[in-house]
Coordinates of C-alpha atoms in Angstrom, one line a residue:
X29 CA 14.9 19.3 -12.3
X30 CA 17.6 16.5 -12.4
X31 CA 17.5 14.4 -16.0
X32 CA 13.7 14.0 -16.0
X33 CA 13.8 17.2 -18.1
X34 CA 14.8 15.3 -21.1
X35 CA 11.6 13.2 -20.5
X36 CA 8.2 13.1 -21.9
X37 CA 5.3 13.9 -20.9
X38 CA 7.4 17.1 -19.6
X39 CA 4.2 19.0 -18.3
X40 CA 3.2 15.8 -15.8
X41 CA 7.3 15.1 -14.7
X42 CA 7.4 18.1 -13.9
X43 CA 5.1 18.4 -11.3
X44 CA 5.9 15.0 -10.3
X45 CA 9.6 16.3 -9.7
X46 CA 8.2 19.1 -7.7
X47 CA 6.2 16.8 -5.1
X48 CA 8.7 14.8 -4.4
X49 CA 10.7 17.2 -2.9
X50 CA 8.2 17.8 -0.1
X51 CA 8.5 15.0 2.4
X52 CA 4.4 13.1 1.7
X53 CA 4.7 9.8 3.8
X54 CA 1.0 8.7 5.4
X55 CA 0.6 10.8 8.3
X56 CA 2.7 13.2 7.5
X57 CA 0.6 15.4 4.7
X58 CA 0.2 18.8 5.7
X59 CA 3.0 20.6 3.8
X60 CA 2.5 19.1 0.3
X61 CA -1.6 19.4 1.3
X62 CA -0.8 23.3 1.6
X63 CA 2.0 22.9 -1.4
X64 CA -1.3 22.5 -3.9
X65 CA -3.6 24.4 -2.2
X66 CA -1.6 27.5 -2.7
X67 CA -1.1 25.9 -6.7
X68 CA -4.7 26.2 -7.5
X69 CA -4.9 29.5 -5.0
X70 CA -2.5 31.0 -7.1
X71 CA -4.3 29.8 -10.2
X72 CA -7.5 31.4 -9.1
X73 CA -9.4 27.9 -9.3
X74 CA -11.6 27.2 -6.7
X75 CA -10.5 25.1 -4.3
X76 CA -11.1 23.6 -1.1
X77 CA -8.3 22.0 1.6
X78 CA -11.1 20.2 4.8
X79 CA -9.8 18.9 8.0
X80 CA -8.5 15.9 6.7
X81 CA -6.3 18.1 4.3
X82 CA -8.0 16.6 1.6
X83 CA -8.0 18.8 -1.5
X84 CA -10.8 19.3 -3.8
X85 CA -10.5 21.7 -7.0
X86 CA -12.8 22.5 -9.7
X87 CA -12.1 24.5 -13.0
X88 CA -15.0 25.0 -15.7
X89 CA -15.2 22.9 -19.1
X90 CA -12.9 24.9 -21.8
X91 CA -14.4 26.2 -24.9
X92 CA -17.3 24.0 -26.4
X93 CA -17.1 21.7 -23.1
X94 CA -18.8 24.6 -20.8
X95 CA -22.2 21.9 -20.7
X96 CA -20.6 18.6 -20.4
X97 CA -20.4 16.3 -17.4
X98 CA -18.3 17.3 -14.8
X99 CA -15.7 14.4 -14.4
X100 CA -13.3 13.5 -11.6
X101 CA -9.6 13.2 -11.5
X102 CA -8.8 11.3 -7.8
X103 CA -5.8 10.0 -6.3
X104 CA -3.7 10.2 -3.2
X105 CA -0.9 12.3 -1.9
X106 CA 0.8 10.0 0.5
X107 CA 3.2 7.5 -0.2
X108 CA 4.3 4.5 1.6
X109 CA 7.8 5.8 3.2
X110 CA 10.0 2.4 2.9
X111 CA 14.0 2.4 2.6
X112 CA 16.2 -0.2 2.3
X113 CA 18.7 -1.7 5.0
X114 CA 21.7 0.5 5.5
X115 CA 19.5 4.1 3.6
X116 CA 19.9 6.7 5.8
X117 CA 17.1 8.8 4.0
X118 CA 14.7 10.3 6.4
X119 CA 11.5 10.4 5.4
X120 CA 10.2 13.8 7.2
X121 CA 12.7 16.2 5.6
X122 CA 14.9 14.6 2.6
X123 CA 13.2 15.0 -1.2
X124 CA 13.1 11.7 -2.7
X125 CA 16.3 11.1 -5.0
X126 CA 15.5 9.8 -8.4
X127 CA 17.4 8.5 -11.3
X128 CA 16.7 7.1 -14.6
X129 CA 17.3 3.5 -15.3
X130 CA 16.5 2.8 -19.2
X131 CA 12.8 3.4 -19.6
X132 CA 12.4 3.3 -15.6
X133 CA 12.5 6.0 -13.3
X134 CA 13.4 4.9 -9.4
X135 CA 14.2 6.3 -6.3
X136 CA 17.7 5.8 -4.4
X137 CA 16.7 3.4 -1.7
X138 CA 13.8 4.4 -1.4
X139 CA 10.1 4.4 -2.4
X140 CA 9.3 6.4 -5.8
X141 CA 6.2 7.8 -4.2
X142 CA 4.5 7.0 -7.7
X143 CA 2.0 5.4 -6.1
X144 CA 0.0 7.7 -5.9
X145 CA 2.3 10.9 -6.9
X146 CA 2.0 10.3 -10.6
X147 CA -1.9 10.7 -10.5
X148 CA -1.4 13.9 -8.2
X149 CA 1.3 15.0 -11.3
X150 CA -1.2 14.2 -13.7
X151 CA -3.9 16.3 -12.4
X152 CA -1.4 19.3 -11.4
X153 CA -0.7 18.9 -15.4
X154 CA -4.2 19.5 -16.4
X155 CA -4.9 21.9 -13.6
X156 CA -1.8 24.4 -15.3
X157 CA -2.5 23.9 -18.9
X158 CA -4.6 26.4 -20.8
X159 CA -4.1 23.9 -24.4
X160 CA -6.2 20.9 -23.5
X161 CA -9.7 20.3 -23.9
X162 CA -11.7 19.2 -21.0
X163 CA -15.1 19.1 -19.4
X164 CA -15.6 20.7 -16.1
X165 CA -13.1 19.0 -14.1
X166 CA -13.1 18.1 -10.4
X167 CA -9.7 17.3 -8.7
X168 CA -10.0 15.2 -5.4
X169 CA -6.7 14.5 -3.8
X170 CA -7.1 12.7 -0.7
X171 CA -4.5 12.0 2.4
X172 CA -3.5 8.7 4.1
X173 CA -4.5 6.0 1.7
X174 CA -2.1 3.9 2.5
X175 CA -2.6 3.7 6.1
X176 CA -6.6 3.2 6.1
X177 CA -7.8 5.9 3.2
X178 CA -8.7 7.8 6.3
X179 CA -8.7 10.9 4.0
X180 CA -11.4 9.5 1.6
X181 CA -13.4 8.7 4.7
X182 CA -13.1 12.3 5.9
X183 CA -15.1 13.1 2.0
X184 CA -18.8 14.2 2.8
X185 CA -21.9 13.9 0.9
X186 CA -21.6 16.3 -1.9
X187 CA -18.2 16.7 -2.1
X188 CA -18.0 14.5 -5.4
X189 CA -20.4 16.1 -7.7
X190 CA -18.7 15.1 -10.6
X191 CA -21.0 12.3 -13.0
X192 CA -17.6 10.6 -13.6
X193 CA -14.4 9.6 -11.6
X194 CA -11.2 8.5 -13.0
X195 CA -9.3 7.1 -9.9
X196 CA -5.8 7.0 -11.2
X197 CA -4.3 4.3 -8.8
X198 CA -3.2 1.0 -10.8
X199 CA -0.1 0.1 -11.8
X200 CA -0.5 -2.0 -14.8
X201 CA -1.3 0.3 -18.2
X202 CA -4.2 -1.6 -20.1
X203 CA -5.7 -2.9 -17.0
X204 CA -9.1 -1.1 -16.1
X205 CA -10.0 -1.8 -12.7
X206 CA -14.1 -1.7 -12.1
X207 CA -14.3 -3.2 -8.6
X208 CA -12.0 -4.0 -5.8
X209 CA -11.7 -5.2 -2.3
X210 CA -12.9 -4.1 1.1
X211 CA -10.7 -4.7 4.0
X212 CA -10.1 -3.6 7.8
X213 CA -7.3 -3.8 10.4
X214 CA -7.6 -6.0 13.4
X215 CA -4.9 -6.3 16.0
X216 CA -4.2 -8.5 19.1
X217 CA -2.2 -6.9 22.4
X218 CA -0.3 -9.2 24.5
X219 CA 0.7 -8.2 28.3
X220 CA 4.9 -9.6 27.8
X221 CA 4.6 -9.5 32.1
X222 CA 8.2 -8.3 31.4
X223 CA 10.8 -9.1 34.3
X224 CA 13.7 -6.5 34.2
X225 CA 17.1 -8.4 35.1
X226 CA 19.5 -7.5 37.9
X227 CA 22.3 -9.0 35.7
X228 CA 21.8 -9.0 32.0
X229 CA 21.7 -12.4 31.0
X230 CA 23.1 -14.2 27.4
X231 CA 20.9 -14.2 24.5
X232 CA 20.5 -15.3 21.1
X233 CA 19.5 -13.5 18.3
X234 CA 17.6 -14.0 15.3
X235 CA 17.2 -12.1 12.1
X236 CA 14.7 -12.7 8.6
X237 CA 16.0 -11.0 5.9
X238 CA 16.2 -10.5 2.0
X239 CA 12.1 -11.5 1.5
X240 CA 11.0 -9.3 -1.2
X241 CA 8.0 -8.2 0.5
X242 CA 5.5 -6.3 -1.2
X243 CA 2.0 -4.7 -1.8
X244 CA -0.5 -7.1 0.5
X245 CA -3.6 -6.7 -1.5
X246 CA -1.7 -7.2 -5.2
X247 CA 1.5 -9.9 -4.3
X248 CA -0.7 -12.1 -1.7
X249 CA -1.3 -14.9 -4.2
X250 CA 2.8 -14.9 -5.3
X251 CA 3.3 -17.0 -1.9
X252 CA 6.1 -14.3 -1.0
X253 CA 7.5 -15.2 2.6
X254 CA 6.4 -13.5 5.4
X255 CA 9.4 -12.9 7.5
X256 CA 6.9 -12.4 10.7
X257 CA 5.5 -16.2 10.0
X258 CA 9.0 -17.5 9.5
X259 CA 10.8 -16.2 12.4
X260 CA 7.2 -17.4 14.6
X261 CA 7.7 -20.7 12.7
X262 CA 11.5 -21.0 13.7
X263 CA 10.8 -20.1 17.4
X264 CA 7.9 -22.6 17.9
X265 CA 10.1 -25.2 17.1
X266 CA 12.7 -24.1 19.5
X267 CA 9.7 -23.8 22.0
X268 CA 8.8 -27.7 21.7
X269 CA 12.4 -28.7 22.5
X270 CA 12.4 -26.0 25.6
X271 CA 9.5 -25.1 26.9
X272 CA 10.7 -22.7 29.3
X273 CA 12.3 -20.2 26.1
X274 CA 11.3 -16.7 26.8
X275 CA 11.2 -13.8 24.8
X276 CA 13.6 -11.0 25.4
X277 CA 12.0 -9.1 22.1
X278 CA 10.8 -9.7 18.9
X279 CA 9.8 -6.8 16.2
X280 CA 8.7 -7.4 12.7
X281 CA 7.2 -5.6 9.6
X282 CA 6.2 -2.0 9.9
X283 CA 3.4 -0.8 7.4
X284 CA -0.3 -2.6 7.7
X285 CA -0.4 -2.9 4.2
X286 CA 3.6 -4.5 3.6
X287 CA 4.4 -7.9 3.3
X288 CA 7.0 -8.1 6.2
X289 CA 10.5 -8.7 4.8
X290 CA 12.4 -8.6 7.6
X291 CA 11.9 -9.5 11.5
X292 CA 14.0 -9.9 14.6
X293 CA 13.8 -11.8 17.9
X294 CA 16.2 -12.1 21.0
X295 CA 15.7 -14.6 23.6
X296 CA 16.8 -16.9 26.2
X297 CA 17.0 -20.7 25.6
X298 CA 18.7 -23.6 27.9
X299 CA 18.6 -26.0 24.8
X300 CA 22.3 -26.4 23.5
X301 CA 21.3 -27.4 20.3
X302 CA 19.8 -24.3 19.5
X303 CA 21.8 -23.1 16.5
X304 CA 21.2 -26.9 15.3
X305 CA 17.6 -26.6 15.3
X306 CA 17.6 -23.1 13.7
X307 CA 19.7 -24.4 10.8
X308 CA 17.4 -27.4 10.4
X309 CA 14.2 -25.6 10.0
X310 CA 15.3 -22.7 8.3
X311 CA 17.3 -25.3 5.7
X312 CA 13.3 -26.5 5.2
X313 CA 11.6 -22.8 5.0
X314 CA 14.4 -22.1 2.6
X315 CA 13.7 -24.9 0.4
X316 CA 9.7 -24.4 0.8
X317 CA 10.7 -20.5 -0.5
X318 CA 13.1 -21.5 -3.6
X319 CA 11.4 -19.7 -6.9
X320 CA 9.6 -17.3 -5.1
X321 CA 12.1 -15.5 -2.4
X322 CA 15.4 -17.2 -3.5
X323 CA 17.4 -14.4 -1.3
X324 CA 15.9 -15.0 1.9
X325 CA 18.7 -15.3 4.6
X326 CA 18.7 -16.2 8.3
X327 CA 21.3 -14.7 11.1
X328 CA 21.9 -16.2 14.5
X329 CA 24.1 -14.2 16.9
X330 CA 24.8 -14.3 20.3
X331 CA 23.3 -11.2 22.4
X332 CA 22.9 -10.1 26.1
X333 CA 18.9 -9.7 27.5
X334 CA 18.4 -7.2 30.6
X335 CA 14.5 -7.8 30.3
X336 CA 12.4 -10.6 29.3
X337 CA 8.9 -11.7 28.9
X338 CA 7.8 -14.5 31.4
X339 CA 7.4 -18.0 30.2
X340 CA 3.9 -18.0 29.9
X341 CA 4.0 -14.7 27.7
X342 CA 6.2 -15.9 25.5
X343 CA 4.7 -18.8 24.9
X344 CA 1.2 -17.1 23.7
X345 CA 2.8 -14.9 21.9
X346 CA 4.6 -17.1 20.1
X347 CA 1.8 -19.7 19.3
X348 CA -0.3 -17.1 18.2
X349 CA 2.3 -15.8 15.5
X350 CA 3.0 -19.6 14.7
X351 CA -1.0 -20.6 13.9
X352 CA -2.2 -17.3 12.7
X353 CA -3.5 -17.8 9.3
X354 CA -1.8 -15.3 6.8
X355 CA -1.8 -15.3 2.7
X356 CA -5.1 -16.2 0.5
X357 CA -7.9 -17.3 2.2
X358 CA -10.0 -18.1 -0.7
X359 CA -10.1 -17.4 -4.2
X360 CA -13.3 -15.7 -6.2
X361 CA -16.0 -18.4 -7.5
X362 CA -17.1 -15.1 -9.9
X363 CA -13.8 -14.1 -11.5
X364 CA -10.5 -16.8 -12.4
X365 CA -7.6 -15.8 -10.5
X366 CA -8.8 -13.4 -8.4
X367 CA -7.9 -13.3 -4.6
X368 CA -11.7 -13.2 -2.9
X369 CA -10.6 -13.1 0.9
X370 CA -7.2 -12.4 2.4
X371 CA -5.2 -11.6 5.3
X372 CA -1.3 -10.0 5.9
X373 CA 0.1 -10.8 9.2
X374 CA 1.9 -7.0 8.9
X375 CA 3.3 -5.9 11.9
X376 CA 4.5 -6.9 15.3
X377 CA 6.2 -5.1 18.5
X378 CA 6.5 -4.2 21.6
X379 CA 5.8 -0.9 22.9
X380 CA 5.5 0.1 27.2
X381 CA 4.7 -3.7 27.8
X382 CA 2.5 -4.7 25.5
X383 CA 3.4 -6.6 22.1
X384 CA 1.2 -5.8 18.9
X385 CA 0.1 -8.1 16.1
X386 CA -1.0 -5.9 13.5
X387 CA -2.9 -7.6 10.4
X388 CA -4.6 -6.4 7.3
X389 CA -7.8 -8.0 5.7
X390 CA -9.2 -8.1 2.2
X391 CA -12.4 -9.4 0.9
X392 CA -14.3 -9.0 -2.0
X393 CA -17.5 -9.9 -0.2
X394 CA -17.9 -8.4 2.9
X395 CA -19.8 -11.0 5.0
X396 CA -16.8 -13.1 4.1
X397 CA -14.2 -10.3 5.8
X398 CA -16.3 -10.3 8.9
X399 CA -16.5 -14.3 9.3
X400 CA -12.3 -13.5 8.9
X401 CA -12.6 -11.1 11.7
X402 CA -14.7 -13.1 14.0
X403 CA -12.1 -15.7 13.5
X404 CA -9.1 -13.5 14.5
X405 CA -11.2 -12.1 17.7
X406 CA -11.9 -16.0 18.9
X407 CA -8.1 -16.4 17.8
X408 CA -6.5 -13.7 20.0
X409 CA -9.0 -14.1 23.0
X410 CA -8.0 -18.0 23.2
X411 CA -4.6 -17.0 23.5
X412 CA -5.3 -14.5 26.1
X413 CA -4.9 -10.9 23.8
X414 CA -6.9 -8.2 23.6
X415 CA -8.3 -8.2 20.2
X416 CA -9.8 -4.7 18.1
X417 CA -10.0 -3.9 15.0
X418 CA -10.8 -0.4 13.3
X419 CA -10.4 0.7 9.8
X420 CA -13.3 -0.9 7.5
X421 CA -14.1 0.0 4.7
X422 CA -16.2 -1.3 1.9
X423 CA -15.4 -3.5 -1.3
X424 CA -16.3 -1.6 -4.5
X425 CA -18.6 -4.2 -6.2
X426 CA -17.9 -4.6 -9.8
X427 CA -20.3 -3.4 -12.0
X428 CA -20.2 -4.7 -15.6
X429 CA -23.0 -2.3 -16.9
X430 CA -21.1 0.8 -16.2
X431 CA -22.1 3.3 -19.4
X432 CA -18.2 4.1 -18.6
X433 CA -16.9 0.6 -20.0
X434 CA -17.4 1.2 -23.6
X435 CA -16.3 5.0 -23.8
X436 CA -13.0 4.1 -21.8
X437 CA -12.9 0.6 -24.9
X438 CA -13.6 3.1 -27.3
X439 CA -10.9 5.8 -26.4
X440 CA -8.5 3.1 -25.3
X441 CA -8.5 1.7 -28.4
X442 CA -8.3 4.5 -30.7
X443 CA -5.5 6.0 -28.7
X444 CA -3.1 2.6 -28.8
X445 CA -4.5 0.2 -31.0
X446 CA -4.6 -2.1 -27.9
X447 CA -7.9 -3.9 -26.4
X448 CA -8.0 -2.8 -22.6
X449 CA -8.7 -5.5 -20.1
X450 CA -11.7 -4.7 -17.4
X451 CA -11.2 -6.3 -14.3
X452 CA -11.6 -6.3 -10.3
X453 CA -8.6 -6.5 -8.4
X454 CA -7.8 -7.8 -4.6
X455 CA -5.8 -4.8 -3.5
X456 CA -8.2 -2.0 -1.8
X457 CA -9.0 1.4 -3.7
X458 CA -11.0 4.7 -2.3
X459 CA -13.5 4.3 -5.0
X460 CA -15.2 1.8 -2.5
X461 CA -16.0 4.7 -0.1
X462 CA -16.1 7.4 -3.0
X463 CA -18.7 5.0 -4.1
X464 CA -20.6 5.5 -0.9
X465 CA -21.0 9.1 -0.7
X466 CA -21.7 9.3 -4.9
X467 CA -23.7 6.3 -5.1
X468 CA -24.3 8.1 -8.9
X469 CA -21.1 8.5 -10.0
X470 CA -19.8 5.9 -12.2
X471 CA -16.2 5.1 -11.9
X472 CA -13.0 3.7 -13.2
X473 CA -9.5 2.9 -12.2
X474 CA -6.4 2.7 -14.2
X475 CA -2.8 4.1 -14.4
X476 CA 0.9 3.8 -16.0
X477 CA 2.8 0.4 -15.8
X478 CA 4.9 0.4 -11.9
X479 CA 6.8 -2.6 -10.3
X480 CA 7.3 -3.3 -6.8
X481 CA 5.4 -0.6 -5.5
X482 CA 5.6 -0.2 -1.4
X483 CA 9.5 -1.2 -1.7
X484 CA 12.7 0.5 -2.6
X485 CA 12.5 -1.5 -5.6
X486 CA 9.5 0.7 -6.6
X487 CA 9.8 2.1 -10.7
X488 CA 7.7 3.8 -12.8
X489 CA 7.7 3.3 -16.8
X490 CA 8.2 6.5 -18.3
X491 CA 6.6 5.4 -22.0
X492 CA 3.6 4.3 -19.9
X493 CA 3.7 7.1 -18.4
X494 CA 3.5 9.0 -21.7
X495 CA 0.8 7.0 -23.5
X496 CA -1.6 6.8 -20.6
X497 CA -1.5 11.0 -20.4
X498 CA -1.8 10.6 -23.9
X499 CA -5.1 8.0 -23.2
X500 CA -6.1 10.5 -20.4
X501 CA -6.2 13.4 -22.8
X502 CA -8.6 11.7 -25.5
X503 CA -10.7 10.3 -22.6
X504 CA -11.3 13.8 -21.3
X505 CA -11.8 15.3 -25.3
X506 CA -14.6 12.3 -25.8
X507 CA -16.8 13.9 -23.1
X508 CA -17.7 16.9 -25.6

C-alpha cells in the first residue's frame, strides 16, 4: 500500500489506496462502479448498482441505534482526469501514483482523485467496520459529477430515504456548506468552411501556457487567466491589422468545469509585423496577469497549414472568443463575497468541420442563469453559431433553519474545539438535485482541507483528513 500505511486514519487510506488503482475518470465508471458493488456483495449489505452505475447501500443502525434516523453518506466516484504537460499517465488503465509530501498527500502529475475518492474511502471505512456506532446508514455513490452530475440525475424518487445526508464534497475542513449554485452547459458550433490546400502553405503558431487553471465554480473570483480568452484576445488584434488572417486551427481547455490553462492556434497572416504585435499585446496581458498567474508564457513558432478555415469563419470565430463574457458575472446582494452568477469559457475545438465553444454557468438564482443563457443564445446566433445547451441543474437554496445546523455546531465543536463556519458556496454540488427528489431530507456538505483540486497540483491534508473522520464519527454517535 506504498507509504500511506504509516498514515492515520489507516481504515479510510486504505480504501482510498485501493480506488485509486482502478482507473475512475467521468465517463469512464463502470469498473470501480462493479469494484464496490461486489465490496458490499461480499459484505452481505444490501446494495443496489442502477443504470447509471450509481451505487446505493444500506446497513442497519448497530446496537442501541436500531430506531434512529437513517442518515446519508453521498459523494462521487469520478474524478477529473487532468496531467500535466510532458505526463505520460493514461488515464484508462494506469493507477494513480501517489507520494507523500509533509502532511500532503499528491499524485505524480496527475490529479489525486480526492475529489471525490476520499468521501467514497470514508464511506468504504464505515461500510467494513464492525467498532463504530452508527444509525442506519445509507451509502449513495454517484457517477459523473464532474461532467454534469448525470449520475445524481439518474437518482429516482425514493432512492434517498435517509432523514439526513452528509454530502462529503468540500475541500476546506471547518467550512459547512448549506447551499450552492445551479449551473448548465451551453455551447456554440461554428461551420470553419475549411479549404484543404494543394500545397501546404506557412504558418504561425501560437501557444498559452503555465495559467494555473483551476476549479470554475471555487477559483472564478481569483481573476486566474483564461488561456482560451488570451490567445482570442491576441488573435483579434492580429485580425484588426489583417483582416484577411485565417484560421488553420485553434484548440483550447478540455474539461467544462476547468479553467483553461493552456490553448493553441495556427494560422495564416500576410502582416509582417506579426511577431511584433504578439509581443506587444501579450507584454500587456502579462502585466494585467502579474500576482495572480505570474508563470504565464506565450510561444510563437513558425508552422506549415494544409487546411484552413475561410476568412469569414475565422473571423466569427474569433470575435466571438474575443467578446464572450467569461469570469464573475455578479456577486451575491445576500451573502459578502460570494460569486452569485458566473460563467467559464471551458473548451474549444474542432472536430469533422465544426469548431466548439464549450462554457459552463453558475448561478445562485436561477432566473439569473437563464437571463445568462438567453444572452449566450443571442450571442452565438449574431455571430452565425448554432447555439444549445444541455446539462441544468438546480442551485441548492440555502436554508438557515436546517435542525442539522446546530447538531453539526454542536459535534463540531466538541470534537475540535473549533467554531465551524456555515456557508453557501459558488461551485455546484448534487445536493441541489438530491434536494429535488428528497425534498425532506435535510442536508450538509463538508470535507478534509484539499488544494488545487481539478489540477496535477491537486493534495489532500492527511491531519484533516484524520480529524474530519474523527468529526464524522461523533456526528454519526450523536444520532442515538
Amino acid at each position: 500500500m506504498s507509504n500511506l500505511q504509516n498514515y492515520e486514519p489507516q481504515r479510510v487510506l486504505k480504501w482510498f489506496y485501493e480506488i485509486n488503482q482502478i482507473p475512475r475518470g467521468s465517463g469512464n465508471e463502470k469498473a470501480v462502479s462493479d469494484y464496490l458493488l461486489k465490496f458490499a456483495q461480499e459484505r452481505k449489505l444490501e446494495v443496489e448498482q442502477d443504470e447509471a452505475l450509481n451505487i446505493i447501500v444500506r446497513t442497519p443502525g448497530t446496537s442501541g441505534y436500531e430506531n434512529a434516523p437513517r442518515v446519508a453518506i453521498q459523494g462521487h466516484m469520478d474524478m477529473v482526469p487532468e496531467k500535466a504537460l510532458g505526463s505520460d499517465h493514461d488515464f484508462l488503465k494506469d493507477p494513480i501514483e501517489m507520494a507523500v509530501d509533509g502532511d500532503w498527500l499528491h499524485a505524480n502529475q496527475t490529479t489525486l482523485g480526492a475529489d471525490d475518492g476520499i468521501a467514497v474511502a470514508y464511506a468504504m471505512a464505515l461500510l467494513d467496520a464492525d467498532d463504530i456506532p452508527h444509525p442506519p446508514l445509507e451509502v449513495i455513490i454517484t457517477t459523473s459529477e464532474e461532467t454534469g452530475m448525470d449520475g445524481a440525475q439518474a437518482l429516482k424518487p425514493g432512492d434517498i430515504q435517509s432523514a439526513y445526508l452528509l454530502n462529503i464534497d468540500s475541500e476546506t475542513e471547518g467550512i459547512f456548506t448549506l447551499g450552492c449554485a445551479g449551473g448548465a452547459d451551453f455551447s456554440a458550433s461554428f461551420s470553419t468552411e475549411r479549404e484543404e490546400l494543394a500545397q501546404p502553405v506557412a504558418s504561425y503558431e501560437i501557444s498559452i501556457k503555465g495559467l494555473k487553471g483551476g476549479h470554475s465554480g471555487q477559483t472564478i473570483n481569483e481573476g486566474r487567466g483564461n488561456a482560451i480568452k488570451i490567445l482570442a484576445r491576441i488573435l483579434y488584434q492580429l485580425k484588426k491589422q489583417d483582416p484577411e488572417l485565417r484560421l488553420a486551427s485553434f484548440e483550447g481547455g478540455s474539461k467544462h468545469n476547468a479553467i483553461p490553462s493552456s490553448a493553441t492556434a495556427s494560422f495564416v497572416s500576410a502582416n509582417p509585423e506579426v511577431s511584433q504585435l504578439v509581443s506587444s499585446e501579450f507584454g500587456k496581458i502579462r502585466a494585467e496577469l502579474q500576482g495572480v498567474d505570474n508563470d504565464v508564457d506565450c510561444l510563437l513558432q513558425s508552422g506549415q497549414a494544409s487546411s484552413l478555415a475561410s476568412v469569414q469563419a475565422s473571423a466569427s470565430i474569433i470575435d466571438y472568443l474575443f467578446v464572450v463574457p467569461h469570469g464573475v458575472q455578479s456577486m451575491s446582494p445576500l451573502m459578502k463575497g460570494l460569486v452569485q452568477t458566473s460563467l467559464n469559457v471551458a473548451i474549444a475545438k474542432e472536430d469533422n468541420g465544426q469548431f466548439n465553444v464549450q462554457h459552463s454557468l453558475r448561478s445562485a438564482v436561477n432566473s439569473s442563469k437563464e437571463e445568462l443563457l438567453d444572452r449566450l443564445f443571442c450571442l452565438a446566433e449574431h455571430f452565425g453559431a448554432k447555439p444549445d445547451s444541455t446539462g441544468a441543474y438546480p442551485a441548492w437554496e440555502f436554508n438557515p433553519e436546517s435542525s442539522l445546523i446546530d447538531r453539526v455546531k454542536e459535534v463540531y465543536k466538541n470534537s475540535t474545539g473549533e467554531e465551524p463556519e456555515i456557508v453557501a458556496i459558488h461551485a455546484g454540488l448534487e445536493c441541489g438535485l438530491l434536494g429535488e427528489i428528497a425534498p425532506d431530507t435535510e442536508m450538509i456538505s463538508f470535507g478534509p482541507n484539499m488544494q488545487d483540486i481539478h489540477t496535477p497540483r491537486e493534495r489532500l491534508s492527511l491531519s484533516s483528513t484524520e480529524r474530519v473522520w474523527n468529526f464524522l464519527l461523533e456526528l454519526l454517535a450523536s444520532f442515538k
